[in-house]
Coordinates of C-alpha atoms in Angstrom, one line a residue:
M1 CA 124.1 105.6 92.9
A2 CA 122.7 102.9 95.1
Q3 CA 120.4 104.0 97.9
V4 CA 121.6 103.1 101.4
P5 CA 118.6 101.5 103.1
Q6 CA 117.2 102.9 106.3
T7 CA 116.6 100.5 109.2
F8 CA 114.0 102.6 111.1
F9 CA 111.6 105.4 110.2
D10 CA 113.5 108.4 111.5
A11 CA 114.0 111.9 110.2
L12 CA 116.6 110.8 107.7
A13 CA 114.2 108.2 106.4
V14 CA 111.6 110.9 105.9
R15 CA 114.0 113.0 103.9
T16 CA 115.2 110.0 101.8
W17 CA 111.6 108.9 101.1
C18 CA 110.5 112.4 100.0
S19 CA 113.5 112.7 97.7
L20 CA 113.0 109.2 96.1
A21 CA 109.3 109.7 95.7
L22 CA 109.8 113.1 94.1
D23 CA 112.3 111.6 91.6
A24 CA 109.9 108.7 90.9
L25 CA 106.9 110.9 90.3
G26 CA 109.0 113.1 88.0
R27 CA 109.8 110.1 85.9
A28 CA 106.2 108.8 85.9
R29 CA 104.5 112.2 85.6
E30 CA 103.7 112.2 81.9
E31 CA 102.4 108.6 82.1
I32 CA 100.1 109.4 85.0
D33 CA 98.9 112.6 83.3
A34 CA 98.1 110.6 80.2
I35 CA 95.7 108.2 82.0
N36 CA 93.9 110.9 84.0
V37 CA 90.2 110.5 83.1
Y38 CA 88.5 110.6 86.6
P39 CA 87.0 112.7 88.1
V40 CA 87.9 115.1 85.3
A41 CA 90.0 114.3 82.2
D42 CA 92.2 117.3 82.5
G43 CA 95.5 115.5 82.1
D44 CA 97.3 116.9 85.2
T45 CA 97.1 114.2 88.0
G46 CA 100.8 113.3 87.6
T47 CA 101.8 116.9 87.6
N48 CA 99.7 117.8 90.6
L49 CA 101.1 114.9 92.6
Y50 CA 104.6 115.9 91.7
L51 CA 104.1 119.5 92.7
T52 CA 102.4 118.5 96.0
L53 CA 105.3 116.2 96.9
E54 CA 107.8 118.8 95.7
S55 CA 106.4 121.2 98.3
A56 CA 106.5 118.5 101.0
A57 CA 110.1 117.6 100.1
G58 CA 111.1 121.2 100.1
A59 CA 109.7 121.7 103.6
V60 CA 111.7 118.7 104.9
E61 CA 114.9 120.0 103.3
A62 CA 114.3 123.4 105.0
V63 CA 114.0 121.8 108.4
F64 CA 117.2 119.9 107.9
A65 CA 119.0 123.0 106.7
G66 CA 117.8 124.9 109.8
Y67 CA 119.2 122.2 112.1
E68 CA 122.4 121.7 110.2
T69 CA 123.4 125.3 110.6
G70 CA 123.4 124.6 114.4
G71 CA 125.1 121.3 114.1
G72 CA 122.1 119.2 115.0
R73 CA 119.5 117.0 113.3
P74 CA 115.7 117.2 113.4
S75 CA 113.6 114.7 115.2
L76 CA 111.2 112.4 113.5
A77 CA 108.3 114.6 114.7
D78 CA 110.0 117.7 113.2
A79 CA 110.5 116.0 109.8
V80 CA 107.0 114.5 109.4
H81 CA 105.3 117.7 110.6
A82 CA 107.3 119.6 107.9
M83 CA 106.4 117.0 105.3
A84 CA 102.7 117.2 106.1
H85 CA 102.7 121.0 106.3
G86 CA 104.6 121.4 103.0
A87 CA 102.2 119.0 101.3
L88 CA 99.1 120.8 102.7
I89 CA 100.1 124.3 101.6
G90 CA 101.4 123.1 98.2
A91 CA 98.6 120.6 97.4
R92 CA 97.4 120.8 93.8
G93 CA 94.2 119.3 92.4
N94 CA 92.0 116.6 93.7
S95 CA 94.9 114.0 93.7
G96 CA 97.4 116.3 95.4
T97 CA 94.9 117.3 98.1
I98 CA 94.2 113.6 98.9
L99 CA 98.0 112.9 98.9
A100 CA 98.5 115.8 101.4
Q101 CA 95.9 114.2 103.7
L102 CA 97.6 110.8 103.4
L103 CA 100.9 112.3 104.5
R104 CA 99.2 114.2 107.3
G105 CA 97.6 111.0 108.5
M106 CA 101.0 109.3 108.6
A107 CA 102.6 112.3 110.3
Q108 CA 100.0 112.2 113.1
V109 CA 101.0 108.7 114.1
L110 CA 104.8 109.0 113.4
A111 CA 105.0 112.2 115.4
A112 CA 103.4 110.6 118.4
Q113 CA 106.3 108.3 119.2
G114 CA 107.0 110.1 122.5
D115 CA 110.7 110.4 123.2
D116 CA 111.6 107.9 120.5
S117 CA 113.5 109.3 117.5
H118 CA 112.2 106.7 115.2
A119 CA 109.3 104.3 114.4
D120 CA 109.5 100.6 113.7
G121 CA 107.4 98.3 111.5
P122 CA 104.3 98.3 113.7
G123 CA 104.6 102.1 113.8
L124 CA 104.6 102.3 110.1
R125 CA 101.7 99.9 109.9
R126 CA 99.6 102.3 112.2
A127 CA 100.7 105.3 110.1
L128 CA 99.5 103.7 106.9
R129 CA 96.2 102.8 108.5
R130 CA 95.7 106.4 109.8
A131 CA 96.6 107.8 106.4
A132 CA 94.1 105.7 104.5
D133 CA 91.3 106.4 107.0
S134 CA 91.9 110.1 107.3
A135 CA 92.0 110.5 103.5
R136 CA 88.7 108.7 103.1
Q137 CA 87.2 110.9 105.8
A138 CA 88.4 114.1 104.0
V139 CA 86.5 113.2 100.8
A140 CA 82.8 114.2 100.9
H141 CA 81.7 111.2 98.8
P142 CA 84.3 108.5 98.6
V143 CA 84.3 106.4 95.4
E144 CA 85.8 103.0 95.0
G145 CA 88.3 102.4 92.2
T146 CA 90.2 105.5 93.1
V147 CA 93.3 106.3 95.2
L148 CA 91.2 105.8 98.3
T149 CA 90.8 102.1 97.4
V150 CA 94.5 101.7 96.7
A151 CA 95.4 103.4 100.0
A152 CA 93.0 101.1 101.9
A153 CA 94.4 98.0 100.3
A154 CA 98.0 99.1 101.3
A155 CA 96.9 99.7 104.9
D156 CA 95.1 96.4 105.1
A157 CA 98.2 94.5 103.9
A158 CA 100.5 96.4 106.2
E159 CA 98.4 95.6 109.2
G160 CA 98.7 91.9 108.5
V161 CA 102.5 92.1 108.4
G162 CA 102.8 94.6 111.3
E163 CA 100.9 92.4 113.7
A164 CA 103.5 89.7 113.1
G165 CA 106.3 92.2 114.1
G166 CA 107.7 92.8 110.6
D167 CA 110.3 95.6 110.1
C168 CA 109.7 98.8 108.1
G169 CA 111.0 97.2 104.9
T170 CA 108.7 94.2 105.2
V171 CA 105.7 96.4 106.0
A172 CA 106.4 98.8 103.1
R173 CA 106.8 95.9 100.7
A174 CA 103.5 94.4 101.7
A175 CA 101.8 97.7 101.3
Y176 CA 103.3 98.3 97.9
D177 CA 102.4 94.8 96.6
A178 CA 98.8 95.1 97.8
A179 CA 98.5 98.6 96.3
R180 CA 99.7 97.3 92.9
T181 CA 97.1 94.6 93.0
A182 CA 94.4 97.1 94.0
L183 CA 95.5 99.4 91.2
A184 CA 95.2 96.8 88.6
A185 CA 91.6 96.1 89.7
T186 CA 90.4 99.7 89.6
P187 CA 88.9 99.6 86.1
G188 CA 86.5 96.9 87.3
Q189 CA 85.3 99.2 90.0
L190 CA 84.8 102.5 88.2
A191 CA 83.0 102.7 84.8
A192 CA 85.0 105.7 83.6
L193 CA 88.2 103.8 83.9
E194 CA 86.8 100.7 82.3
H195 CA 85.4 102.7 79.4
A196 CA 88.8 104.5 78.8
G197 CA 90.8 101.3 79.3
V198 CA 93.1 102.8 82.1
V199 CA 93.8 102.4 85.8
D200 CA 93.2 105.2 88.2
A201 CA 95.7 107.9 87.8
G202 CA 95.7 108.9 91.5
G203 CA 96.1 105.3 92.5
R204 CA 99.0 104.9 90.1
G205 CA 100.7 107.9 91.7
L206 CA 100.3 106.5 95.2
V207 CA 101.8 103.2 94.1
T208 CA 104.8 105.2 92.9
V209 CA 105.1 106.9 96.3
L210 CA 104.9 103.6 98.1
G211 CA 107.5 102.1 95.8
A212 CA 109.8 104.9 97.0
L213 CA 109.0 103.9 100.6
V214 CA 110.1 100.3 99.8
E215 CA 113.4 101.7 98.3
T216 CA 113.9 103.8 101.4
F217 CA 113.9 100.8 103.7
T218 CA 115.4 98.1 101.5
G219 CA 117.6 99.9 99.0
E220 CA 115.9 98.1 96.2
T221 CA 113.9 99.8 93.5
P222 CA 110.6 98.0 93.0
A223 CA 109.5 97.0 89.5
D224 CA 107.4 99.6 87.7
P225 CA 103.7 99.1 88.6
D226 CA 101.9 97.1 86.0
G227 CA 98.4 98.3 86.4
H228 CA 97.4 97.2 82.9
P229 CA 93.8 95.9 83.2
R230 CA 93.8 93.8 80.0
G231 CA 97.5 93.0 79.2
P232 CA 99.9 94.2 76.5
A233 CA 98.0 92.8 73.6
A234 CA 95.0 95.0 74.3
S235 CA 97.3 98.0 74.7
Q236 CA 98.9 97.4 71.3
A237 CA 95.6 96.9 69.7
R238 CA 94.6 100.4 70.7
G239 CA 97.8 101.8 69.1
C240 CA 99.9 102.2 72.3
P241 CA 103.6 101.5 72.1
S242 CA 104.9 98.0 72.7
G243 CA 106.0 97.6 76.3
T244 CA 103.4 100.0 77.7
L245 CA 103.0 99.2 81.4
I246 CA 99.5 100.6 81.8
A247 CA 96.8 100.9 79.3
C248 CA 96.9 104.1 77.3
P249 CA 93.6 106.0 77.1
D250 CA 91.2 105.4 74.3
P251 CA 91.0 108.8 72.5
G252 CA 87.3 108.5 72.2
A253 CA 86.7 107.5 75.8
A254 CA 86.9 110.9 77.5
P255 CA 84.0 111.9 79.7
D256 CA 81.3 114.0 78.1
G257 CA 82.3 117.2 79.9
G258 CA 78.9 117.5 81.7
G259 CA 80.5 118.2 85.1
P260 CA 81.2 121.5 86.8
A261 CA 83.1 124.1 84.9
F262 CA 85.6 125.2 87.5
E263 CA 88.1 123.7 90.0
V264 CA 88.5 125.9 93.0
I265 CA 91.3 125.5 95.5
Y266 CA 92.4 127.7 98.4
L267 CA 94.1 127.6 101.8
L268 CA 91.8 128.5 104.7
E269 CA 92.5 129.7 108.2
A270 CA 89.4 128.6 110.1
G271 CA 88.1 126.7 113.2
D272 CA 86.7 123.2 113.1
D273 CA 83.1 124.3 113.5
A274 CA 83.4 126.8 110.6
V275 CA 85.0 124.1 108.4
A276 CA 82.2 121.7 109.1
R277 CA 79.6 124.3 107.9
L278 CA 81.8 125.0 104.9
R279 CA 81.8 121.3 103.9
R280 CA 78.1 121.2 103.9
R281 CA 77.8 124.4 101.8
L282 CA 80.4 123.4 99.3
D283 CA 78.9 119.9 99.0
A284 CA 75.7 121.5 97.9
L285 CA 77.5 123.7 95.3
G286 CA 79.4 121.1 93.4
D287 CA 81.3 117.8 93.6
S288 CA 84.8 116.3 94.1
L289 CA 84.9 118.0 97.5
V290 CA 88.0 117.4 99.5
V291 CA 88.9 119.3 102.7
V292 CA 92.1 118.4 104.4
G293 CA 94.2 119.7 107.2
G294 CA 93.5 120.7 110.8
D295 CA 94.8 122.8 113.7
G296 CA 93.4 126.0 112.1
L297 CA 94.8 125.5 108.6
W298 CA 93.0 123.7 105.8
N299 CA 93.3 123.1 102.1
V300 CA 89.9 123.2 100.3
H301 CA 89.3 121.6 96.9
V302 CA 86.0 121.5 95.0
H303 CA 84.6 121.4 91.4
V304 CA 81.7 123.9 90.9
D305 CA 79.9 125.9 88.3
D306 CA 79.9 129.0 90.5
A307 CA 83.5 129.7 91.5
G308 CA 82.5 133.0 93.2
A309 CA 80.1 131.2 95.5
A310 CA 82.8 128.7 96.5
V311 CA 85.2 131.5 97.4
E312 CA 82.5 133.4 99.2
A313 CA 81.8 130.4 101.3
G314 CA 85.4 130.3 102.3
V315 CA 85.3 134.0 103.3
E316 CA 82.3 133.3 105.5
A317 CA 84.2 130.4 107.2
G318 CA 87.5 132.2 107.8
R319 CA 90.4 133.7 105.8
P320 CA 90.9 132.0 102.4
Y321 CA 94.2 132.8 100.5
R322 CA 96.3 131.4 97.7
I323 CA 93.0 131.1 95.8
R324 CA 93.3 129.2 92.6
I325 CA 90.5 128.9 90.0
T326 CA 91.0 126.7 87.0
H327 CA 88.5 126.6 84.1
F328 CA 88.1 123.1 82.8
G329 CA 87.4 124.0 79.2
A330 CA 85.3 125.9 76.7
D331 CA 82.4 123.4 76.5
D332 CA 81.2 123.8 80.1
A333 CA 77.9 124.9 81.6
H334 CA 78.8 128.6 81.1
T335 CA 79.6 128.5 77.4
A336 CA 78.1 125.4 75.9
H337 CA 74.7 127.1 75.2
G338 CA 76.0 130.5 74.0
E339 CA 74.7 131.8 70.7
R340 CA 78.0 133.3 69.4
P341 CA 79.5 131.4 66.5
P342 CA 83.0 130.1 67.1
R343 CA 85.6 132.5 65.8
E344 CA 88.2 131.4 63.3
R345 CA 91.4 130.0 64.8
A346 CA 94.6 132.0 64.3
Q347 CA 97.5 130.1 62.7
R348 CA 100.0 130.7 65.5
A349 CA 100.1 132.2 69.0
V350 CA 102.5 132.5 71.9
V351 CA 101.5 131.6 75.5
A352 CA 103.8 132.8 78.3
V353 CA 104.0 132.6 82.1
V354 CA 104.9 136.0 83.5
P355 CA 105.8 136.9 87.1
G356 CA 104.2 140.3 87.4
E357 CA 101.4 142.5 86.1
G358 CA 103.8 144.9 84.3
L359 CA 105.4 142.0 82.3
A360 CA 101.9 140.7 81.6
G361 CA 101.1 144.0 79.9
L362 CA 104.4 143.9 78.0
Y363 CA 103.9 140.4 76.7
T364 CA 100.2 141.0 75.9
G365 CA 101.2 144.1 74.0
A366 CA 103.5 142.0 71.9
G367 CA 100.7 139.6 71.1
A368 CA 101.2 136.9 73.6
T369 CA 98.5 135.2 75.8
T370 CA 99.7 135.4 79.4
V371 CA 99.4 133.4 82.6
L372 CA 100.2 135.4 85.7
A373 CA 102.4 133.6 88.2
R374 CA 102.3 135.5 91.5
P375 CA 105.1 135.0 94.1
G376 CA 104.8 131.6 95.7
E377 CA 101.8 130.7 93.5
P378 CA 103.0 129.1 90.3
P379 CA 100.3 128.1 87.8
A380 CA 98.9 124.6 87.6
S381 CA 99.0 122.7 84.3
G382 CA 95.3 123.2 83.9
E383 CA 95.8 126.9 83.9
L384 CA 98.4 126.6 81.1
V385 CA 96.1 124.3 79.1
E386 CA 93.3 126.9 79.4
A387 CA 95.6 129.6 78.3
V388 CA 96.5 127.6 75.2
R389 CA 92.8 127.1 74.5
R390 CA 92.2 130.8 75.0
A391 CA 94.9 131.7 72.5
H392 CA 92.7 129.9 69.9
A393 CA 95.4 129.0 67.5
R394 CA 96.4 125.9 65.5
E395 CA 100.0 126.3 66.5
V396 CA 101.2 127.5 69.9
V397 CA 104.7 128.3 71.3
L398 CA 104.7 127.9 75.1
L399 CA 107.2 129.9 77.2
P400 CA 107.2 128.8 80.9
N401 CA 109.9 131.3 81.9
D402 CA 110.8 129.4 85.0
P403 CA 112.8 126.2 85.4
E404 CA 110.5 125.0 88.2
L405 CA 107.6 124.9 85.7
R406 CA 109.2 122.4 83.3
H407 CA 107.0 119.5 84.4
T408 CA 103.9 121.6 84.5
A409 CA 104.5 123.1 81.1
A410 CA 105.3 119.7 79.6
A411 CA 102.1 118.3 80.9
A412 CA 100.1 121.2 79.6
A413 CA 101.7 120.9 76.2
E414 CA 100.9 117.2 76.0
Q415 CA 97.3 117.7 77.0
A416 CA 96.9 120.5 74.3
R417 CA 98.4 118.2 71.7
T418 CA 95.7 115.6 72.4
E419 CA 93.2 118.3 71.5
G420 CA 94.7 118.7 68.1
I421 CA 96.9 121.8 68.8
R422 CA 100.5 121.8 67.6
V423 CA 102.5 122.9 70.6
A424 CA 106.2 123.7 70.9
L425 CA 107.6 124.1 74.4
I426 CA 110.7 126.4 74.6
P427 CA 112.4 125.8 78.0
T428 CA 112.8 129.5 78.9
R429 CA 114.1 129.8 82.5
S430 CA 113.4 133.5 83.1
A431 CA 111.0 136.2 81.8
V432 CA 113.9 138.0 80.2
Q433 CA 114.6 134.9 78.1
G434 CA 111.0 135.0 77.1
I435 CA 111.3 138.6 76.1
A436 CA 114.2 137.7 73.8
A437 CA 112.3 134.9 72.3
L438 CA 109.2 137.0 71.7
A439 CA 111.3 139.7 70.1
V440 CA 112.3 137.4 67.2
H441 CA 108.9 135.7 66.9
E442 CA 107.5 135.9 63.3
P443 CA 104.2 134.2 62.9
D444 CA 104.3 134.3 59.1
R445 CA 107.3 131.9 58.7
R446 CA 107.3 128.2 59.0
F447 CA 106.5 126.9 62.5
D448 CA 109.7 124.9 63.0
E449 CA 111.8 127.9 61.8
D450 CA 110.1 130.2 64.2
V451 CA 110.6 127.8 67.1
V452 CA 114.3 127.4 66.3
S453 CA 114.8 131.2 66.0
M454 CA 112.9 131.8 69.3
T455 CA 114.8 129.0 71.1
S456 CA 118.1 130.3 69.9
A457 CA 117.3 133.9 71.1
A458 CA 116.3 132.6 74.5
G459 CA 119.4 130.4 74.8
A460 CA 121.7 133.3 73.9
T461 CA 120.3 135.4 76.8
R462 CA 122.0 135.1 80.1
Y463 CA 119.6 135.8 83.0
A464 CA 120.0 137.0 86.5
E465 CA 117.9 138.3 89.4
V466 CA 118.4 140.3 92.5
T467 CA 116.4 139.3 95.5
V468 CA 116.5 139.3 99.3
A469 CA 117.2 136.2 101.4
E470 CA 114.4 135.1 103.6
H471 CA 116.5 133.0 106.0
E472 CA 120.0 131.9 106.7
S473 CA 121.2 129.4 104.1
W474 CA 124.2 127.8 102.4
T475 CA 124.6 129.0 98.8
T476 CA 127.1 128.6 96.0
A477 CA 128.6 132.0 97.1
G478 CA 128.8 131.2 100.8
I479 CA 126.5 131.5 103.8
C480 CA 123.8 134.2 103.6
Q481 CA 121.8 135.6 106.4
A482 CA 118.1 136.6 106.4
G483 CA 117.9 140.1 104.8
D484 CA 121.0 139.7 102.7
V485 CA 120.8 140.8 99.1
L486 CA 121.4 137.9 96.7
G487 CA 122.5 138.2 93.1
L488 CA 121.7 135.0 91.1
I489 CA 123.2 134.4 87.7
D490 CA 121.7 131.6 85.6
G491 CA 119.9 130.3 88.6
D492 CA 122.9 130.1 91.0
V493 CA 123.7 132.6 93.8
A494 CA 126.8 134.4 92.6
V495 CA 126.9 137.5 94.9
I496 CA 125.9 138.1 98.5
G497 CA 125.7 141.8 99.5
A498 CA 124.1 144.3 101.8
D499 CA 122.9 146.9 99.2
V500 CA 120.6 146.3 96.3
T501 CA 122.2 148.8 93.9
A502 CA 125.8 147.6 94.6
T503 CA 124.8 143.9 94.3
A504 CA 123.0 144.5 91.0
E505 CA 126.0 146.4 89.7
T506 CA 128.3 143.5 90.6
V507 CA 126.0 141.0 88.9
L508 CA 125.7 143.1 85.8
D509 CA 129.5 143.5 85.6
R510 CA 130.1 139.8 85.8
M511 CA 127.5 139.1 83.1
L512 CA 129.0 141.7 80.7
A513 CA 132.5 140.4 81.3
A514 CA 131.6 137.7 78.9
G515 CA 130.3 140.2 76.3
G516 CA 126.9 141.4 75.3
E517 CA 125.0 143.8 73.1
L518 CA 121.7 144.4 74.9
V519 CA 120.9 144.6 78.6
T520 CA 117.3 144.2 79.7
L521 CA 116.3 145.4 83.2
V522 CA 112.9 144.5 84.7
L523 CA 112.2 146.5 87.8
G524 CA 110.0 145.1 90.6
D525 CA 107.7 147.2 92.8
E526 CA 109.9 146.8 95.9
A527 CA 113.2 147.8 94.2
P528 CA 114.8 151.0 95.6
D529 CA 114.5 154.2 93.6
G530 CA 117.4 155.0 91.3
V531 CA 118.7 151.4 90.8
T532 CA 117.9 151.3 87.1
D533 CA 119.3 154.8 86.5
H534 CA 122.5 153.8 88.2
L535 CA 122.8 150.6 86.1
Q536 CA 122.0 152.5 82.9
T537 CA 124.7 155.0 83.7
R538 CA 127.1 152.2 84.5
V539 CA 126.5 150.5 81.2
R540 CA 126.7 153.7 79.2
E541 CA 130.0 154.8 80.8
T542 CA 131.8 151.5 81.0
Y543 CA 130.6 149.3 78.1
L544 CA 130.7 150.7 74.6
A545 CA 128.0 149.7 72.1
V546 CA 125.8 148.1 74.7
D547 CA 122.2 149.2 74.8
T548 CA 119.9 149.1 77.8
V549 CA 116.1 148.8 77.9
V550 CA 114.1 149.0 81.1
Y551 CA 110.6 147.6 81.9
R552 CA 108.5 147.8 85.0
G553 CA 107.5 144.3 86.1
G554 CA 105.2 145.1 89.0
R555 CA 104.8 142.6 91.8
Q556 CA 107.2 140.0 90.3
G557 CA 108.8 138.6 93.4
A558 CA 112.4 139.5 92.5
L559 CA 113.6 143.1 93.1
L560 CA 115.2 143.1 89.7
L561 CA 115.5 140.8 86.6
I562 CA 118.5 141.2 84.3
G563 CA 119.0 139.8 80.9
V564 CA 122.1 140.1 78.7
E565 CA 122.1 139.1 75.0

């Protein structure tokens, strides 16, 4: 469907831009991941940018939803503040953290329009300038040939047009064209890119986001960025597919792995003075230091060998939370010089994302390598890649157990394949589907047959969850209020109730109306006592020849997970 162009930069334009940019990054994610060689070749730049913008777009949608229930519409300041805050708390990796600061810089200018509900071309020009400058200031040691260079080129071009009074579409187009040109030049500025034969992955992502800005104001989708440094003939000579728009990486061109072993990211509540001291301390501990945010809330990103020291520095500065530590690989400073001989690889393993400690124990007991996804803290692709490496197998079946992890899991699978591991991604959407898949897993049969059997078992399992609404919202079952009990079947709200046990019974009855032989119940820590006993009795007395199995999931987010196969 053709996009209706926006004339000014108002709240609706912010919403449209976030939506278009998210779609564009989703399409470009794998391509961007594939060219990620700097500062660390961990193959997750595209995924990190996507997840960061997904958080920003979700925050904007939440603001619109809040106003729409009252019949109003948010102001430009409301929308851009939500966008910036969402990006800040959801920022992933080096690239995502810088993108969050770019959006924050734009928001600072666009929100300062006084009583105006929109910004014009000159306002967008100033916003792009602030974005580029604030992102550069957030990086401890800026390097040319990166997203910072691309952002600066976009801002410079926008300033030239903005001074002439151009509208938002004209300013956005100038910024996009200049960013494309700067992206194509990045290999000549950074040796790692030149050696690998690729453009900068973060810069490529920013060009995609700016392309969505052009579409927002003109209704026209810009041509895909051609950041190829040497032209298509060179791409094909390296074995890349005909028509590749940017150079594919030379498999032998990856960095030597001599950098820090861990990526540490956390949100931090702290004052400006404490953050200034934190910057100095983290700068001495490692590299790739980026600290973004302000007004008491910060997102801290650094690569270090001593992850504990990086977290301890945050504790001394304020209150760190949502701490995420990713191990870059086995051949780092902590393991490269060990004396133990490498153990023999297993033929096949299962790697699964699980939402609670109880399920982690269940999956581990069944032989799977697990990645714990705590509520509100989904794992990054780097964590999934590390889990695949930790499984130490020639063949790996990956179970994401969450539809929101499809891009993350796909990026991790692709990265693992480049390391010679055969990976099959089964698109499980819930932990109960993963349980069904794991139950039929047979490592001794052919890989393809095992994957088909596990996929079939997962697909034959309907899934549901019972949870509590956090705020008033429109759902597929009507309007819910904060505190209502929600029953979701196959991802959609099907039941709105006031009692957990009654809602769970209604959900279970609806699922079993279509038949079933086995009911799986996974109980969360916050579920009321007696709910599983009630449901087991309900199944035993109402549905003949249907078995029930109960597991304790721990702190899994949902009060109850239900599977019917």
